[in-house]
XYZ file of C-alpha atoms in Angstrom:
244
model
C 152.770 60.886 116.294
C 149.546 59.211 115.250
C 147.369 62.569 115.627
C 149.146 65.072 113.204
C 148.394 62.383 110.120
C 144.817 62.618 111.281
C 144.285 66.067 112.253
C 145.644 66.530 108.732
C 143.250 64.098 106.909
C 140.681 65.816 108.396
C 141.119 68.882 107.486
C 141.025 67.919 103.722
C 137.922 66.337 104.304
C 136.440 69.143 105.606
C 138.451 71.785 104.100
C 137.497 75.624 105.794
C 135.566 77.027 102.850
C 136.647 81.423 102.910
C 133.358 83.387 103.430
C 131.754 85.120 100.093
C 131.725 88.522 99.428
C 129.098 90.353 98.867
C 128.320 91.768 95.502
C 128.492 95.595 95.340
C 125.248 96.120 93.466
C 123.483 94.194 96.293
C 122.797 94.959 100.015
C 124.585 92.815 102.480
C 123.083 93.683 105.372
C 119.909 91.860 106.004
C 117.576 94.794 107.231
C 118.237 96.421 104.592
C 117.340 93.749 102.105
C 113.262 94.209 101.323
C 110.973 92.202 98.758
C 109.109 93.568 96.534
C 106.204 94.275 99.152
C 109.023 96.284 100.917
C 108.672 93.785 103.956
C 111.828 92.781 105.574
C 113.307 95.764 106.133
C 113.742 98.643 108.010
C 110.319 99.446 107.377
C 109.116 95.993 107.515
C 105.271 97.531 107.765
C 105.727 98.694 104.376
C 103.127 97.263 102.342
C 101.818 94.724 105.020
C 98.884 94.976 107.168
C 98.429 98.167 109.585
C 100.288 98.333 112.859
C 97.362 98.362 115.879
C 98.989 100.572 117.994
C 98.337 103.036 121.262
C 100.289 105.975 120.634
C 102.040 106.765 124.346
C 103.129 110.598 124.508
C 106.199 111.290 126.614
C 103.836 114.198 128.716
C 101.723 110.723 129.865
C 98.999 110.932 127.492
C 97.435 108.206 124.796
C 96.854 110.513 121.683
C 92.387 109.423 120.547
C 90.458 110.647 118.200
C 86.930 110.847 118.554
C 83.897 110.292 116.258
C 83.044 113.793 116.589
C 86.280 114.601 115.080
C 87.974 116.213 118.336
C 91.725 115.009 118.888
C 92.870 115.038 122.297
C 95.268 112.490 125.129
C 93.718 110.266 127.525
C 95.140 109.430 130.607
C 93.246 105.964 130.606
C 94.957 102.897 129.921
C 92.566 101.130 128.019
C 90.556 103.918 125.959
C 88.816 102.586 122.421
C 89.346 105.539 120.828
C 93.232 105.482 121.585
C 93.700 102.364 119.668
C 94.947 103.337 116.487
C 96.019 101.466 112.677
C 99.179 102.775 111.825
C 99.227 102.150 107.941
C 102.406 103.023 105.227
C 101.849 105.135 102.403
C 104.945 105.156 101.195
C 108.902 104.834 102.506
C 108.929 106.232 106.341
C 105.413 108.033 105.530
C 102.135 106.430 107.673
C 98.761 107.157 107.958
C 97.212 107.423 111.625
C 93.443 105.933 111.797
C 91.169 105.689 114.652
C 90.171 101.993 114.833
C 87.159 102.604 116.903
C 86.031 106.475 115.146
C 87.140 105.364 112.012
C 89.025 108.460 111.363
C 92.022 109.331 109.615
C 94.225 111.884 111.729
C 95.109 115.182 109.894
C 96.979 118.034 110.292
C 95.793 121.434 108.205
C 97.661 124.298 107.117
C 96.963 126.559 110.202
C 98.632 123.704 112.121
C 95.717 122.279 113.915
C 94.886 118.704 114.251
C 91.725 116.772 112.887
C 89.887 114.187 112.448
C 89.326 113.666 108.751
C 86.794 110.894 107.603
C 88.194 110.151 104.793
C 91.645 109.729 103.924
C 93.729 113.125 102.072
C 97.471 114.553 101.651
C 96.926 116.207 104.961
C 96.416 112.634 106.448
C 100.242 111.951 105.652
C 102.809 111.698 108.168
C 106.308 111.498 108.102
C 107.190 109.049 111.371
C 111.417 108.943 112.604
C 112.577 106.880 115.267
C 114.164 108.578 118.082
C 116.032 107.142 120.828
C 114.137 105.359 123.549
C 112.044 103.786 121.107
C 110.176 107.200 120.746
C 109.024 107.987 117.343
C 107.831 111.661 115.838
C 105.576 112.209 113.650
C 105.385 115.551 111.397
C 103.445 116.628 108.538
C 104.222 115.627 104.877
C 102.912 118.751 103.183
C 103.183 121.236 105.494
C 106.234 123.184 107.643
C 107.452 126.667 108.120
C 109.982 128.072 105.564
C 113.184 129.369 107.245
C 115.432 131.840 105.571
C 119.068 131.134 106.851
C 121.402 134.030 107.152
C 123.969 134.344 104.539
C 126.792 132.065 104.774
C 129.422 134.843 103.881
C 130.092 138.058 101.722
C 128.226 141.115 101.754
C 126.495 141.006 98.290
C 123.042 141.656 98.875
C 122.673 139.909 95.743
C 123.302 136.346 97.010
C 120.512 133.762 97.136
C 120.154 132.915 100.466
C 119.646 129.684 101.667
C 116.165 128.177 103.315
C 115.290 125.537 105.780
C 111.754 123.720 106.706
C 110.694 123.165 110.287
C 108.787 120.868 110.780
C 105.390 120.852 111.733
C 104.590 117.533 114.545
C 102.007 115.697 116.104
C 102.020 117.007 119.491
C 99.809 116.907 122.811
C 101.105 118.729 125.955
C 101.204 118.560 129.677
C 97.193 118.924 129.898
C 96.289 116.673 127.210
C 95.604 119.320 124.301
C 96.729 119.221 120.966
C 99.516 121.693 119.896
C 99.680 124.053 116.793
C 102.124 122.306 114.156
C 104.059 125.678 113.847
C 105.101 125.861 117.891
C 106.593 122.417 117.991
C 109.585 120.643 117.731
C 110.983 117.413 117.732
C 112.944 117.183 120.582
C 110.176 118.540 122.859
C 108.325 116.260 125.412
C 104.441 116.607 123.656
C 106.021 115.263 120.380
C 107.462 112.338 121.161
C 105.322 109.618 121.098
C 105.886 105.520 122.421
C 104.409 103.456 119.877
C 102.601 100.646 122.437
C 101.602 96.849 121.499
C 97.913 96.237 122.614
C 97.154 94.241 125.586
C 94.647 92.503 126.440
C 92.169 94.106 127.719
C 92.689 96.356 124.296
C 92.341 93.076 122.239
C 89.040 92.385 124.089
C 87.670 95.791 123.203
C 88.580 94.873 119.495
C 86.812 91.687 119.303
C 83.917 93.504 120.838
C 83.672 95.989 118.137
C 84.400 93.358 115.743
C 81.404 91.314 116.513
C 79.057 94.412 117.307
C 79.863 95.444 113.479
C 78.955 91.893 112.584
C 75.596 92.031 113.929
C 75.034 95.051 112.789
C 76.033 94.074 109.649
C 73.664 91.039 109.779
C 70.800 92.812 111.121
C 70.987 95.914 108.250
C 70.729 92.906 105.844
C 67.968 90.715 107.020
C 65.961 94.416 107.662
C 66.471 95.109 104.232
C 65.393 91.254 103.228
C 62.170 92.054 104.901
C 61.790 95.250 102.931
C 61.755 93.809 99.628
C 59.504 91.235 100.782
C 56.481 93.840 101.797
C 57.715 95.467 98.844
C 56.876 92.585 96.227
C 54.116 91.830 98.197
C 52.340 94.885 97.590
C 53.047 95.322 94.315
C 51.310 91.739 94.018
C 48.407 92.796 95.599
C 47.794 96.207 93.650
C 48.177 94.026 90.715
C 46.074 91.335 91.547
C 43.490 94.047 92.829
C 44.051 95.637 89.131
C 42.998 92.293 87.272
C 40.302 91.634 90.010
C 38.374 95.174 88.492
């Protein structure tokens, strides 16, 4: 008899508070919730550092891009010049960079992939997640216009309707690069696995990180030394000046 009295005490003592709704004019669901940065999200890249990825095509092949400009796949597992910085340039739009090359990946209007050097509205890519974890990407600025057939009626007159296809990143069953305009995104060469670096990849990094150091350091103190020989012959021809 002694238990109901005290079950009930203690439930006024720590009364079960109902659950607050959410306001309308704000989003409830935490991944869609993003700051100001647009981090937190569903694009939680958005506005934060680039993404060091190796781009894993579903035909077996790591998409590089080469100093020389020349995109191709790579069958190796630790290439540099598969290691790319995935970058975003705006809501589900990236930019595709060679970390080792230094070049941006492009796509022109005849559909053929390159390596630009410096970054332009052919660089853009629009990137979807598929299922598997495999992600397309296809061209911001350029597609293929589709006229669809008339939805009914036989006026002649009617506006008929049109329809992009898109234009993807693609590399097929012998490692080459495919035209924008004969793709699709439910085909094998343009789906791509977007693969965390490992460690072997993180040592090539650090490499290249301290290589550009010293080069760095070594273009400086070379030009040091030029100024140097510099002022000191311009000391000379004027002390040689005052000497006559």
């Amino acid at each position: 008899m002694l238990m109901i009295p005290l079950l009930v005490l203690l439930s006024l003592l720590d009364p079960v508070r109902p659950r607050a709704r959410c306001d309308p004019a704000l989003a409830c669901d935490p991944r869609q919730r993003r700051d100001a940065g647009g981090r937190g999200g569903v694009y939680e890249h958005l506005g934060g550092a680039p993404r060091r990825r190796k781009l894993y095509c579903a035909t077996k092949y790591h998409l590089q891009i080469h100093p020389n400009g020349k995109i191709d796949g790579s069958l190796e597992e630790n290439n540099p010049f598969s290691i790319m910085e995935i970058t975003a340039v705006d809501v589900g739009v990236v930019a595709i960079k060679g970390l080792f090359s230094e070049r941006y990946l492009a796509m022109n209007d005849k559909g053929r992939l390159y390596a630009s050097e410096v970054f332009n509205r052919e660089c853009e890519f629009v990137e979807r997640i598929h299922e598997l974890g495999y992600n397309t990407y296809a061209s911001r600025h350029h597609s293929t216009e589709q006229v669809l057939p008339p939805g009914g009626g036989s006026g002649s007159n009617k506006r008929r309707a049109s329809a992009k296809r898109q234009w993807y990143v693609s590399i097929n069953g012998k490692g080459r690069p495919r035209r924008g305009f004969k793709t699709r995104s439910t085909d094998k060469a343009s789906l791509f696995l977007p693969r965390v670096l490992g460690h072997k990849d993180h040592e090539l990094v650090r490499r290249l990180r301290e290589s550009q150091s010293t080069h760095h350091h070594t273009q400086r103190h070379s030009g040091r030394r030029e100024r140097r020989r510099r002022r000191h012959r311009a000391r000379k021809g004027h002390d040689g000046q005052s000497a006559n």
